[in-house]
Short mmCIF file of C-alpha atoms in Angstrom, two decimals:
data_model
loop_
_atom_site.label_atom_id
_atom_site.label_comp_id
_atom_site.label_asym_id
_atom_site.label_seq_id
_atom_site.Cartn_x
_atom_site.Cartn_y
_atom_site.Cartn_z
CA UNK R 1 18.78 20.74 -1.43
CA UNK R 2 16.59 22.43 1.10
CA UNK R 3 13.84 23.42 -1.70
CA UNK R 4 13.08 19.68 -2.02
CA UNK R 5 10.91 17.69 0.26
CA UNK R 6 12.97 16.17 3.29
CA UNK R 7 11.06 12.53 3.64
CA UNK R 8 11.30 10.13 6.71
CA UNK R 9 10.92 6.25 5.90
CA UNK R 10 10.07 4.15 8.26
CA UNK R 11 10.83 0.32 9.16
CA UNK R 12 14.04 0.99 7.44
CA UNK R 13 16.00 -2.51 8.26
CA UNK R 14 12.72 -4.37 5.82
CA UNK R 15 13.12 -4.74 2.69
CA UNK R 16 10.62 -1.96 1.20
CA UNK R 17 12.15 0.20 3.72
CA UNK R 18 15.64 -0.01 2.33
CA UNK R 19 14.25 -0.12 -1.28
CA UNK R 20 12.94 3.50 -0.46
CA UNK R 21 16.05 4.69 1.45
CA UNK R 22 18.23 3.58 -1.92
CA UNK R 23 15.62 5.52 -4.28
CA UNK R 24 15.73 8.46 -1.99
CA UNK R 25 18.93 9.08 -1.82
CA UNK R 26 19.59 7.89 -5.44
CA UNK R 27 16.92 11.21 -6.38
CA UNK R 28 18.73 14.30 -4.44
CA UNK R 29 16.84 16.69 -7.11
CA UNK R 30 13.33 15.11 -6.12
CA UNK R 31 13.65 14.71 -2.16
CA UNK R 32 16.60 14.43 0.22
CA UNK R 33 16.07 11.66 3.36
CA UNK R 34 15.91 13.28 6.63
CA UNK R 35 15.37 10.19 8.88
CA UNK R 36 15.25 6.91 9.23
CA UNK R 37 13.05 4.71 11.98
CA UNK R 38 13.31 1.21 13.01
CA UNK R 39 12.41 -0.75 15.72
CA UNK R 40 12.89 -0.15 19.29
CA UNK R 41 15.82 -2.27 20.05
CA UNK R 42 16.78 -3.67 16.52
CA UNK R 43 20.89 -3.91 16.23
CA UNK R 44 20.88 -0.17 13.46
CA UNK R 45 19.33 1.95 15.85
CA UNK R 46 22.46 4.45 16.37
CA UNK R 47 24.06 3.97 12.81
CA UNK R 48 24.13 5.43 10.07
CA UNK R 49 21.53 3.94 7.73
CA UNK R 50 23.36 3.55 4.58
CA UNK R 51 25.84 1.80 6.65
CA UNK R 52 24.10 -0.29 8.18
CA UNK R 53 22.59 -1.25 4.95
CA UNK R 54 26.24 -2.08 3.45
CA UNK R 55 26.79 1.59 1.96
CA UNK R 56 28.18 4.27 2.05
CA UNK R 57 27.13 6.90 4.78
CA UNK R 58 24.44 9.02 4.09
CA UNK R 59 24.26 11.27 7.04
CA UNK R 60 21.11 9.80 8.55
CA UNK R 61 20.81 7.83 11.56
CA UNK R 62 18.41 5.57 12.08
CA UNK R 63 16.35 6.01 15.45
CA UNK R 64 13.76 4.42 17.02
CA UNK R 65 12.17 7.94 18.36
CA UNK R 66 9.89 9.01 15.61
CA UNK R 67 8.70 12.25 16.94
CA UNK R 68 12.09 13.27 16.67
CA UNK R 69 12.76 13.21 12.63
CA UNK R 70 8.96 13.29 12.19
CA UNK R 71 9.51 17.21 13.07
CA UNK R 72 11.84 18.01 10.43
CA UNK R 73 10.31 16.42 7.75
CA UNK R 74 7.68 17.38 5.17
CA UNK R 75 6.75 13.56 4.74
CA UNK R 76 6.79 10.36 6.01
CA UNK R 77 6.32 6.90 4.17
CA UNK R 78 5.40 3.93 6.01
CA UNK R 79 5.39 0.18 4.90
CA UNK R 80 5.15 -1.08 8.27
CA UNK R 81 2.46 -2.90 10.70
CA UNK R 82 -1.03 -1.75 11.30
CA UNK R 83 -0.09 -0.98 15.45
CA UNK R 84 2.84 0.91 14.26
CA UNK R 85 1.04 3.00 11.36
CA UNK R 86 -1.73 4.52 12.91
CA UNK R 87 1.09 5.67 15.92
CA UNK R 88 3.24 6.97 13.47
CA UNK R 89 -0.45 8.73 11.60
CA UNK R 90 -0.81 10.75 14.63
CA UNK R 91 3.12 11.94 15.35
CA UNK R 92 3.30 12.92 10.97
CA UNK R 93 -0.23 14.60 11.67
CA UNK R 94 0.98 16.80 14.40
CA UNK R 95 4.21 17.30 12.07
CA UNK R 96 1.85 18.52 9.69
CA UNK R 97 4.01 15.89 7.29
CA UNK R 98 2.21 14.32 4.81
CA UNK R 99 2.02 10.52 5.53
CA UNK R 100 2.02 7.78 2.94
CA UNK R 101 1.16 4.41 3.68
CA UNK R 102 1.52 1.33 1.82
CA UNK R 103 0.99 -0.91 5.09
CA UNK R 104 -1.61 -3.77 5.17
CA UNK R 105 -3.41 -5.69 7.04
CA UNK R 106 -5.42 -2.52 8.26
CA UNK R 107 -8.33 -3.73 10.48
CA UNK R 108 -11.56 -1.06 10.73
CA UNK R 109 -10.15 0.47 14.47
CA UNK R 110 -6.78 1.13 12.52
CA UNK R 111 -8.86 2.97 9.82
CA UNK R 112 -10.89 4.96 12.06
CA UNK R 113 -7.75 6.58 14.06
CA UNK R 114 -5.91 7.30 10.34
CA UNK R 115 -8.74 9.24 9.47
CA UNK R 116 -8.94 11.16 12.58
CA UNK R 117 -5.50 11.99 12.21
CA UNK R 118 -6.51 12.71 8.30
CA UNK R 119 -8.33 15.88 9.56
CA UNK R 120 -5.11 17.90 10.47
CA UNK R 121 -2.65 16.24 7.37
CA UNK R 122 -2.50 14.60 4.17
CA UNK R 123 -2.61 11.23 4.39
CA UNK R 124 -2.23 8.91 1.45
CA UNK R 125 -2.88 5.57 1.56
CA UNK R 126 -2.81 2.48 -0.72
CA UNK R 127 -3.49 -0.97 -0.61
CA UNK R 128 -0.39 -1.05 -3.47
CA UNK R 129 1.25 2.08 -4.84
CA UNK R 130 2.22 0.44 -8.22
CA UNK R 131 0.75 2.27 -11.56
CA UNK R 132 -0.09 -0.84 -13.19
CA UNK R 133 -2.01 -2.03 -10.39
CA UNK R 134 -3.96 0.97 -9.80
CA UNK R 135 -4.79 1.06 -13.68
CA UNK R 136 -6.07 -2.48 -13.35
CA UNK R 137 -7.88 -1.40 -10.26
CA UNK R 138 -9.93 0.94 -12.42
CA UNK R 139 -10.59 -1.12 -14.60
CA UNK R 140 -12.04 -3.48 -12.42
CA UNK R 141 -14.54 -1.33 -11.49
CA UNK R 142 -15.25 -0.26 -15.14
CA UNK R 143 -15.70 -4.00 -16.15
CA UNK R 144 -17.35 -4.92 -12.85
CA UNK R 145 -20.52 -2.23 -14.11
CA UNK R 146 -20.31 -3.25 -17.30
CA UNK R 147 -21.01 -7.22 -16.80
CA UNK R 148 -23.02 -6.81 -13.74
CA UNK R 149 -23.89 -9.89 -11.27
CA UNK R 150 -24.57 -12.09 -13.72
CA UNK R 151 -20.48 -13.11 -13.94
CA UNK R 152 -18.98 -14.11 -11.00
CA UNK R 153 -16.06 -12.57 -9.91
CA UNK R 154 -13.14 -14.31 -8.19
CA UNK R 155 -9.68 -12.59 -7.03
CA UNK R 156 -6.59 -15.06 -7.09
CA UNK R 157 -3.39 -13.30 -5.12
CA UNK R 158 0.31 -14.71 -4.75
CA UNK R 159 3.07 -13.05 -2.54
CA UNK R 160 6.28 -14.55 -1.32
CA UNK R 161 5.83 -17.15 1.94
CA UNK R 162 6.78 -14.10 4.44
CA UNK R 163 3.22 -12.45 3.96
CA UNK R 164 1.45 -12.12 7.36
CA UNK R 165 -1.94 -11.00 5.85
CA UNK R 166 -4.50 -12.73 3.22
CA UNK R 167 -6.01 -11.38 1.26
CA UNK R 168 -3.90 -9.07 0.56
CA UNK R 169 -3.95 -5.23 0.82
CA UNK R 170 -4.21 -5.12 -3.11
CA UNK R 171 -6.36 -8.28 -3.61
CA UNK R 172 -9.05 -5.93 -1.06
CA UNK R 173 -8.59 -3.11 -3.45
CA UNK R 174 -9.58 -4.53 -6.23
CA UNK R 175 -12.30 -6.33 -4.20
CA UNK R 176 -13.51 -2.86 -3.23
CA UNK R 177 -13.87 -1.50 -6.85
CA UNK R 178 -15.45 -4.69 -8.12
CA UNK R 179 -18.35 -4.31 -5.63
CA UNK R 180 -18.24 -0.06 -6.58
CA UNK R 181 -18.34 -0.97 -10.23
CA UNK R 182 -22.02 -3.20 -9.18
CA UNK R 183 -22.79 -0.64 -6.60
CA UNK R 184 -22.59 -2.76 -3.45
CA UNK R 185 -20.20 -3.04 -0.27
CA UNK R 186 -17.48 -5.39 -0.17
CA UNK R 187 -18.29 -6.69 3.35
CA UNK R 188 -21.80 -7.50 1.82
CA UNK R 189 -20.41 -9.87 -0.61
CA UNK R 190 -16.97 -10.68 0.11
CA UNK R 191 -16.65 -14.69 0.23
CA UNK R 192 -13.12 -16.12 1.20
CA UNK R 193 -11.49 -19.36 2.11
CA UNK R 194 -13.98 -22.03 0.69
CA UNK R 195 -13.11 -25.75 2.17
CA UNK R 196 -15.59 -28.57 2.24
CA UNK R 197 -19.02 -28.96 0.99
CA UNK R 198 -19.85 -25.23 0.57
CA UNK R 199 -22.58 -25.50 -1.70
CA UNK R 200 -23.31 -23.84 -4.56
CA UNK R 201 -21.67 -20.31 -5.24
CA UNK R 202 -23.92 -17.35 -4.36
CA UNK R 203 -25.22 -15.38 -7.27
CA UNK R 204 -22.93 -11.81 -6.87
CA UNK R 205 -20.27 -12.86 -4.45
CA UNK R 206 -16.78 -11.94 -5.28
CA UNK R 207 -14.20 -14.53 -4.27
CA UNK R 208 -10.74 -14.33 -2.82
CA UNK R 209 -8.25 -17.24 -2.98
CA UNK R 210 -4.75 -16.51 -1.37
CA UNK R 211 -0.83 -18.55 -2.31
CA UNK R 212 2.00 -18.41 -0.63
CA UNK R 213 5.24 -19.19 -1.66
CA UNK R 214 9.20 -18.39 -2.36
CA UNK R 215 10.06 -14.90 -3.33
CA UNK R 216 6.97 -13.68 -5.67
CA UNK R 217 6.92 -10.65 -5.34
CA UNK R 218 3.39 -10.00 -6.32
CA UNK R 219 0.69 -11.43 -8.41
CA UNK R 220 -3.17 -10.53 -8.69
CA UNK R 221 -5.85 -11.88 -11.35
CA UNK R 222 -9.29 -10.85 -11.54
CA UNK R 223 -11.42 -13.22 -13.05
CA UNK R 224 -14.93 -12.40 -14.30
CA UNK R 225 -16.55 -15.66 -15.47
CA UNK R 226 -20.07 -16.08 -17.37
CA UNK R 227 -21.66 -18.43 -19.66
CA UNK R 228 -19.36 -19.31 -22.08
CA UNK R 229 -16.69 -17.00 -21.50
CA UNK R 230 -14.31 -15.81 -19.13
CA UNK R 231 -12.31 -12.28 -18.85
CA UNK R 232 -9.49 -12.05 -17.05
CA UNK R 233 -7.42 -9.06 -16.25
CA UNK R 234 -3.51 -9.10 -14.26
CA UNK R 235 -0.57 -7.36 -12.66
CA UNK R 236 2.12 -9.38 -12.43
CA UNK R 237 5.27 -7.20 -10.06
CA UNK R 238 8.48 -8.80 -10.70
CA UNK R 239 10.40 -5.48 -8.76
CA UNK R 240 9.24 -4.26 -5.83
CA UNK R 241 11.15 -0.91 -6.89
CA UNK R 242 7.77 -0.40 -8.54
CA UNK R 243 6.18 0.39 -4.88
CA UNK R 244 8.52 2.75 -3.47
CA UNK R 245 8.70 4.83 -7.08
CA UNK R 246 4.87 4.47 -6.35
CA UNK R 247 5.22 5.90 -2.93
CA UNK R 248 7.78 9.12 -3.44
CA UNK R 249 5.66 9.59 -6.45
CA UNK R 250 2.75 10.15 -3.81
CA UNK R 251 4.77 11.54 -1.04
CA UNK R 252 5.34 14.65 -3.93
CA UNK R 253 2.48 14.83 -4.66
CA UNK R 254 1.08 15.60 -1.41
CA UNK R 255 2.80 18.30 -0.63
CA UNK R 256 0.30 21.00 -1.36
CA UNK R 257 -2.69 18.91 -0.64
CA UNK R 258 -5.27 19.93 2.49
CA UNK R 259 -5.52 17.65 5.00
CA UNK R 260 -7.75 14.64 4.18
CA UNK R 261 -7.64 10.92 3.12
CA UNK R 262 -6.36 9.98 -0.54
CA UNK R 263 -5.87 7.00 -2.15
CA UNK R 264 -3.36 6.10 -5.29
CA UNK R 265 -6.34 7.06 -8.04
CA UNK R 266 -6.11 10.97 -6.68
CA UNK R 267 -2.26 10.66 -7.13
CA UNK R 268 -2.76 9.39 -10.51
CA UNK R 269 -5.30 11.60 -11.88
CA UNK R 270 -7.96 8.20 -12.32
#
């Protein structure tokens, strides 16, 4: 057991958190769970984390001192909030531990102390750590150069009415390689949340609408619309198994990297 990675997940008690805690434990050959961190003052801190999940014991308790587990581990994954993710980038880079992190939401002061903390330890982060998404985020881009500005390009998310953040993480990711594919910055040309008499739509913009509603788990369209004809590609998640595989997958693969920022496409090998 000790020749496998020991892995730390944090924000246990959400649902992605227990999602990765089950497909930890359930792959003992892969990586074994060495902590488990929640929330200062939320009712498991002290138990056992399978039990407090409605399992059987697994021999890991969850805490709300990260430092602690961070220590013993080889990696951490994180699904949590933007405050809590770049604290927890600077404990896993002094841990040396590589850190994935499928958290949203990330505002540019967030991004700017993960890759300081990127100079002393892996970090991998994804605005979704599905395969299928990051396939359809490359071709995106591919599409994006091959149609140019001349089709207009609109991104339509759904997630489940508990989202805090629009767009999402992955509707920004596929933003990002639609504007690569034309070589241009998102921020140049991002246009969201049209209401009222907007006028016409600016040649080489690339739209984001946002739903909300019941349990969807996730849903992203690209649309690329010219004269005459529309192409549109999607990733539909029905599971969201598929973004903890996503993350161990990473958290693996990490493990002999140098220190230094990598997204989903390195892990991938696009």
């Amino acid at each position: 057991m000790q020749d496998v990675p020991g892995l730390v997940v944090t924000g246990v008690s959400g649902r992605m958190g227990q999602t990765l805690v089950r497909l930890i434990a359930g792959a003992p050959d892969r990586a074994r769970l060495v902590g488990a961190v929640g929330r200062a003052g939320h009712s498991w801190i002290g138990q056992d984390v399978g039990e407090a999940m409605g399992g059987p014991a697994l021999g890991v308790v969850v805490t709300d001192d990260p430092l602690e587990v961070f220590a013993q581990a080889q990696g951490v994954i994180d699904f949590t909030t933007p405050a809590a993710t770049v604290e927890f980038a600077g404990l896993a880079a002094q841990a040396r531990a590589v850190h994935v992190i499928g958290t949203t939401g990330l505002e540019p002061e967030h991004l700017a102390r993960i890759a300081a903390a990127a100079r002393h330890a892996p970090i991998i982060r994804a605005g979704n750590m599905s395969l299928g998404l990051n396939l359809l985020t490359a071709l995106t881009r591919k599409v994006a150069e091959a149609l140019g500005d001349d089709w207009d390009v609109e991104i339509v998310e759904s997630h489940h009415r508990m989202k805090v953040d629009a767009p999402s993480g992955t509707a920004l990711m596929l933003g990002e390689a639609a504007a690569a594919g034309r070589g241009v910055s998102l921020d140049a040309v991002s246009d969201r949340g049209r209401d009222g008499i907007t006028g016409a739509r600016t040649k080489g913009h690339i739209g984001f609408a946002s739903l909300r509603g019941g349990d969807i788990v996730g849903e992203h369209d690209v649309l690329f619309a010219g004269e005459g004809e529309r192409v549109v590609l999607r990733h539909v998640a029905t599971d969201r198994a598929i973004f903890a595989r996503g993350a161990l997958r990473a958290a693996l693969w990490g493990q002999d990297k140098a220190p230094g920022e990598y997204t989903m496409m390195d892990v991938l090998g696009l």
